[in-house]
CSV table of C-alpha atoms in Angstrom, one decimal:
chain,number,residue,atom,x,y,z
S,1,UNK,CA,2.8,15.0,-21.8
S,2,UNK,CA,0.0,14.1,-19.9
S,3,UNK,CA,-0.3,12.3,-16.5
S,4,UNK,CA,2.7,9.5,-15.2
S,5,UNK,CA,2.6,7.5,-12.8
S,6,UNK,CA,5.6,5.7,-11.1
S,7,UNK,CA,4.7,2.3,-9.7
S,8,UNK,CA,5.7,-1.1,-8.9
S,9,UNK,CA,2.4,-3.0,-7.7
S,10,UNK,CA,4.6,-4.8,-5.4
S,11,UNK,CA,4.1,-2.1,-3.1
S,12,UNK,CA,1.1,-1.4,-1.1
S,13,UNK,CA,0.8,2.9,-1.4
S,14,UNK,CA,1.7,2.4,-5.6
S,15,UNK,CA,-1.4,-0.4,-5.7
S,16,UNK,CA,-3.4,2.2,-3.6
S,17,UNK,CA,-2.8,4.6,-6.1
S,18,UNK,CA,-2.8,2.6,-9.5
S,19,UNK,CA,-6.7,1.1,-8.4
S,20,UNK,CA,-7.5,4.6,-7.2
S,21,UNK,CA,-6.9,6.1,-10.6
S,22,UNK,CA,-8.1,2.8,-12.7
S,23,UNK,CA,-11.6,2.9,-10.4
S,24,UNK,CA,-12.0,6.8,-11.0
S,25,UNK,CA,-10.8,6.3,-15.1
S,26,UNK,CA,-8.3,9.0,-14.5
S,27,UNK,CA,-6.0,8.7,-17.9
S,28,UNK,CA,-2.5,7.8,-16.9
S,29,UNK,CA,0.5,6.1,-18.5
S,30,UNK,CA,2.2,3.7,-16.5
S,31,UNK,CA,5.9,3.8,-15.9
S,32,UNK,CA,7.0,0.5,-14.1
S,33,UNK,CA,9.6,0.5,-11.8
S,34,UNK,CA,11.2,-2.5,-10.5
S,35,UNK,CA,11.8,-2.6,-7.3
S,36,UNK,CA,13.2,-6.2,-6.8
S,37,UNK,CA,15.9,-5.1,-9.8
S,38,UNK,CA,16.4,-2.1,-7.2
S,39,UNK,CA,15.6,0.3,-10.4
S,40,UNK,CA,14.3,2.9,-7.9
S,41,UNK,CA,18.2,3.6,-6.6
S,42,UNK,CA,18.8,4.4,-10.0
S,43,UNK,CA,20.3,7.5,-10.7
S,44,UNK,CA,17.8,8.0,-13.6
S,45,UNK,CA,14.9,7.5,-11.7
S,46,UNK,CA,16.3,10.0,-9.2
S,47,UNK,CA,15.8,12.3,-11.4
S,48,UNK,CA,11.8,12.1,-11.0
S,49,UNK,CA,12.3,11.6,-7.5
S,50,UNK,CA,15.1,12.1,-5.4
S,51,UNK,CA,13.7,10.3,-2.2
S,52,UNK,CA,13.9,7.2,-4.9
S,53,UNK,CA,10.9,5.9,-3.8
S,54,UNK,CA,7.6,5.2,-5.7
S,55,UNK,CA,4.8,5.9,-6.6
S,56,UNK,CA,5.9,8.8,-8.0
S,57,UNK,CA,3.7,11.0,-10.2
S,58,UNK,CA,4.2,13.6,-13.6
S,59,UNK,CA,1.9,15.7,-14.8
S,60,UNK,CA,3.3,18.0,-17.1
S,61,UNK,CA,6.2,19.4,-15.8
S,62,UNK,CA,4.7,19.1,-12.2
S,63,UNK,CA,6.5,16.2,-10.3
S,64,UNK,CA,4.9,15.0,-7.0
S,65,UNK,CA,5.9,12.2,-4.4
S,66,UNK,CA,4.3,10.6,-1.5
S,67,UNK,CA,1.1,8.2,-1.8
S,68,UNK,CA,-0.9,10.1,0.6
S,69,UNK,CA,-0.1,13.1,-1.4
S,70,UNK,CA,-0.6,11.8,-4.7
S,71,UNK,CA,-3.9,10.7,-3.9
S,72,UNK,CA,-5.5,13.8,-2.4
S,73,UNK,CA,-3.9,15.6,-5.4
S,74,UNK,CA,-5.9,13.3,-7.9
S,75,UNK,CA,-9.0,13.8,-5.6
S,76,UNK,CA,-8.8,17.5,-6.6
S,77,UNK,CA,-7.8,17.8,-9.9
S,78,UNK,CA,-10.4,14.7,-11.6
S,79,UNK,CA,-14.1,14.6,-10.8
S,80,UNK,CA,-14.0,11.8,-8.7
S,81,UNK,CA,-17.3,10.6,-6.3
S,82,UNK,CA,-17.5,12.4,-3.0
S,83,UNK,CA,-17.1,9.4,-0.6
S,84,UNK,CA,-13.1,9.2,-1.9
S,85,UNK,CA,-12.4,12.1,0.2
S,86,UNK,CA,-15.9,14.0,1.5
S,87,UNK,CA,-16.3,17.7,1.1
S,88,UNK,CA,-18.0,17.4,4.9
S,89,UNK,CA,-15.7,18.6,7.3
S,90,UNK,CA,-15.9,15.9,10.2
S,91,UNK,CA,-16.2,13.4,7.4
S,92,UNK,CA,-13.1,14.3,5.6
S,93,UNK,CA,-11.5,15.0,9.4
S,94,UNK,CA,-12.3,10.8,10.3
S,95,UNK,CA,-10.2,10.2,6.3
S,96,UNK,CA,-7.5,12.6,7.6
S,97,UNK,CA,-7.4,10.9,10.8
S,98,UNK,CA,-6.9,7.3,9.2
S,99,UNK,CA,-4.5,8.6,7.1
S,100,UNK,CA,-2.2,9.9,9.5
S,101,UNK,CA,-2.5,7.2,11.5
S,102,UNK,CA,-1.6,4.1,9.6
S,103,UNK,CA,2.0,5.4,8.6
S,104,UNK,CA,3.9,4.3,11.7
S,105,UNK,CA,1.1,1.4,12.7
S,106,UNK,CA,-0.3,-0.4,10.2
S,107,UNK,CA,2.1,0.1,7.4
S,108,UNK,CA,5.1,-0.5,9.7
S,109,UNK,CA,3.5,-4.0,10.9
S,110,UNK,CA,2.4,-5.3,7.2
S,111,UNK,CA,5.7,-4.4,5.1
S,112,UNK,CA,8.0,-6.2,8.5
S,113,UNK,CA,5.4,-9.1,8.3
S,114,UNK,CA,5.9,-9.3,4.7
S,115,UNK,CA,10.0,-9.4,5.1
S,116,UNK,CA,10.1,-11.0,7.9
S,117,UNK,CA,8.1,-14.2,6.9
S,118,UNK,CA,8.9,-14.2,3.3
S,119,UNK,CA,10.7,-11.8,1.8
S,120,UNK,CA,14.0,-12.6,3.9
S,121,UNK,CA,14.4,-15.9,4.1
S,122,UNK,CA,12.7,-16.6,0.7
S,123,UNK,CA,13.8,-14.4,-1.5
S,124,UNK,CA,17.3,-12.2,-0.6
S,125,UNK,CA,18.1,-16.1,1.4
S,126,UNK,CA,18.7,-14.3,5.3
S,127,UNK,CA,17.3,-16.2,7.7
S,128,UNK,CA,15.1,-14.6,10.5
S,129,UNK,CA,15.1,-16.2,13.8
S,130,UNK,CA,11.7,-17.6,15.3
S,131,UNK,CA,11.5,-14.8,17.9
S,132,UNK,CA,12.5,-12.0,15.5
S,133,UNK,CA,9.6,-13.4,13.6
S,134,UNK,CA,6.6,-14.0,16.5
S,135,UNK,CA,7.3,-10.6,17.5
S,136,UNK,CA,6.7,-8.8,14.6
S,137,UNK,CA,3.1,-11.4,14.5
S,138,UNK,CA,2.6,-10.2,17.7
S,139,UNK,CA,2.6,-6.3,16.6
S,140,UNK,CA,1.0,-7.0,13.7
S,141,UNK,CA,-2.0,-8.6,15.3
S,142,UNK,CA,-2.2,-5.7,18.2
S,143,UNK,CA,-2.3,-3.4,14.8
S,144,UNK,CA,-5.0,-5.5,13.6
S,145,UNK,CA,-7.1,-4.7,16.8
S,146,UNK,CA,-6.5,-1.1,16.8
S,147,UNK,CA,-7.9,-0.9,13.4
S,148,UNK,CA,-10.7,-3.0,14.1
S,149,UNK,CA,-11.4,-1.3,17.3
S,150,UNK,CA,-10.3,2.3,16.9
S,151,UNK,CA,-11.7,3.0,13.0
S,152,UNK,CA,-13.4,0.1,12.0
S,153,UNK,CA,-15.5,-0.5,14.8
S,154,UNK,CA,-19.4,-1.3,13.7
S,155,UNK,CA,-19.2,0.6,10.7
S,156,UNK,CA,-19.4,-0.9,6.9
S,157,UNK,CA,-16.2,0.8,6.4
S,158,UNK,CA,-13.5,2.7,7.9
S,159,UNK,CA,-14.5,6.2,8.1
S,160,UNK,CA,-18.3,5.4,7.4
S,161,UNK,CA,-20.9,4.1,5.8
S,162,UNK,CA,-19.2,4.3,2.2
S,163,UNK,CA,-15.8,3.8,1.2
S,164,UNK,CA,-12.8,6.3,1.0
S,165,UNK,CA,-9.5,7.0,0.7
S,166,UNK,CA,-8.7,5.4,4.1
S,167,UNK,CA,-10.3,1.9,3.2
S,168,UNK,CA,-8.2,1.7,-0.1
S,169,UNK,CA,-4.9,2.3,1.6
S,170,UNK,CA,-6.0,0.2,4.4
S,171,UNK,CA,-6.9,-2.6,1.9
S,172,UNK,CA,-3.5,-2.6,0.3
S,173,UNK,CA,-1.6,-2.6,3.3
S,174,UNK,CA,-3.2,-5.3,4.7
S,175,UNK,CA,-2.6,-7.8,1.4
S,176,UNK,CA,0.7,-7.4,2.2
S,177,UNK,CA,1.0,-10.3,5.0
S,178,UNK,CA,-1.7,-11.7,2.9
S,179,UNK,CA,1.0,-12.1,0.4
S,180,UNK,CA,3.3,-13.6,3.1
S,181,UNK,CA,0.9,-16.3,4.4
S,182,UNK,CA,-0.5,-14.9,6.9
S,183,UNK,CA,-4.0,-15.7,7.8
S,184,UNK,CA,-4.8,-12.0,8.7
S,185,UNK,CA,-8.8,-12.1,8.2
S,186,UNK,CA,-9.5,-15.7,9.8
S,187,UNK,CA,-10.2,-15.0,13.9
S,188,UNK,CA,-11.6,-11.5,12.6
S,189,UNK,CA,-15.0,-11.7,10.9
S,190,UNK,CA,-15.7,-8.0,10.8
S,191,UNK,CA,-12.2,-7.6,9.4
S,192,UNK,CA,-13.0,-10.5,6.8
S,193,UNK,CA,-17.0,-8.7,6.2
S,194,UNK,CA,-15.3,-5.2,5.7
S,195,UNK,CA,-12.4,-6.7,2.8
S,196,UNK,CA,-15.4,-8.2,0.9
S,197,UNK,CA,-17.1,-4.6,0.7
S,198,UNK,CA,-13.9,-2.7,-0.1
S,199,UNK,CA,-13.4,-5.5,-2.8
S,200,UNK,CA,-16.9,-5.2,-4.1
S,201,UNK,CA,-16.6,-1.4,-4.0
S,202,UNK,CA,-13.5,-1.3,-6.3
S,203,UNK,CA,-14.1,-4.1,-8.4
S,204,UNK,CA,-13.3,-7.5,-7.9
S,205,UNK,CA,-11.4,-7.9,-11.2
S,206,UNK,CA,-9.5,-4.8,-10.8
S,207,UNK,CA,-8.6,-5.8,-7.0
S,208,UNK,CA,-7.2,-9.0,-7.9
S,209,UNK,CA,-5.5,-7.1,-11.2
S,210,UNK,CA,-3.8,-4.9,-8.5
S,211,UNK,CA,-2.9,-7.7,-6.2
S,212,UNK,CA,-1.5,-10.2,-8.3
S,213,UNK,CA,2.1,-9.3,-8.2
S,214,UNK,CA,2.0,-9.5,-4.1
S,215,UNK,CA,0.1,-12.9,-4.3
S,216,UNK,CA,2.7,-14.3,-6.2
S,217,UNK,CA,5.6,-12.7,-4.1
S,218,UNK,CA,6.3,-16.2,-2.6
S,219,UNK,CA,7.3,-17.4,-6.6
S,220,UNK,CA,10.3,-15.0,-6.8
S,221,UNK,CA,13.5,-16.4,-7.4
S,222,UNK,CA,16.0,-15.9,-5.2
S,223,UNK,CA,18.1,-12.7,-5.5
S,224,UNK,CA,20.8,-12.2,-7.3
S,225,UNK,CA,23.7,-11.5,-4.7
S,226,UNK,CA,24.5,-8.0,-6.8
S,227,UNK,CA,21.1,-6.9,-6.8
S,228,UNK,CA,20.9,-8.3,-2.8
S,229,UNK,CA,24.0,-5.8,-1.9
S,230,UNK,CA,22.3,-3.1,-3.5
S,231,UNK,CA,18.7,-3.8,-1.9
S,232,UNK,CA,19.8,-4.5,1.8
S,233,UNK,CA,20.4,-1.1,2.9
S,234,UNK,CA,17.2,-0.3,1.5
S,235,UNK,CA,15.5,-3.0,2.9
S,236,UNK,CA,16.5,-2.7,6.2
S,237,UNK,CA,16.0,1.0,6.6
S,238,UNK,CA,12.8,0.8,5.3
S,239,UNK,CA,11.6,-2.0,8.0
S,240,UNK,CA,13.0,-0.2,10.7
């Protein structure tokens, strides 16, 4: 068996991964898993990974979890261009140092954006009060300014003068509260300059390909309230 890869492009690391592996035609068959439908509890999917999270990725009879992971493991094992994830060692250091970053800052202040604006009230019908809701805008824009300020700065992209790993997973998390409604490039023209280059770098087709399902987030029907009991605990632990 050759290489799986566990996704739902609902979630930001899993499109990270799925345009990482398109862009770099890495051979891969897709395994969907559904997050809304809560098919990542399953006990079958626990099987490939106990955390029951995605992505989640096969290869052979090596099973591997963790975006961050699975990309720097693709990096290695397919002849991808250098920029992804630079043999220099400062270079690679300034990918690193994005990467370790963003877990608790700018992933934390997209996904609570999302739920708090959207998925919530919209879609599993709990209502989010208006201060619950201006202070996670709040953290999200300070995020914004760190990223901007700290890593972006005057640079064409995140780490540098080409794209990397840092800009993809940056990209994805950001189209989160994109998803949601939330103006997060207007007020920020460097912001807005450096989405246009990561788009161009990775393909415009295959960035909107990757995107579509978050886009049209705001669509979903409302839960069903046996697939809302089982997502809730999730949910909330994961937007803690």
């Amino acid at each position: 068996m050759g290489l799986e890869l566990y996704l739902d492009l609902l979630s930001q690391p899993c499109r990270a991964v799925y345009i990482f592996a398109k862009k770099n035609g890495i051979p891969f068959e897709l395994r969907v898993v559904d997050l809304i439908k809560g098919q990542h509890l399953s006990d079958a999917f626990a099987q490939v990974n106990p955390l029951k999270k995605v992505p989640a990725l096969k290869d052979g009879d090596f099973t591997l979890t963790e975006s961050v992971a699975i990309l720097l493991y693709l990096t290695r094992k397919y002849k991808v261009p250098d920029y992804w994830y630079p043999q220099d060692l400062q270079a690679r250091a300034r990918v690193d140092e994005y990467l370790a970053w963003q877990h608790t800052t700018l992933r934390r202040s997209c996904l609570r954006a999302l739920w708090h604006k959207m998925m919530f009230p919209v879609f599993l019908g709990e209502p989010v009060s208006p201060q619950t809701l201006a202070a996670t805008l709040v953290e999200l824009d300070v995020t914004l300014q760190l990223l901007e300020d700290k890593f972006l700065q005057n640079k064409a992209f995140l780490t540098g003068p080409h794209i990397s790993l840092a800009d993809l997973v940056a990209i994805t998390e950001l189209m989160h509260p994109v998803g949601a409604g939330c103006q997060v490039f207007e007020g920020r023209p460097k912001l807005a300059t450096w989405r246009q280059r990561v788009e161009a770098a990775v393909g415009e087709d295959l960035f909107q390909e990757a995107h579509e399902v978050i886009l049209k987030a705001k669509d979903f029907p409302p839960a069903d309230p046996t697939i809302k009991q089982k997502l809730m605990p999730w949910v909330l632990a994961m937007i803690q």
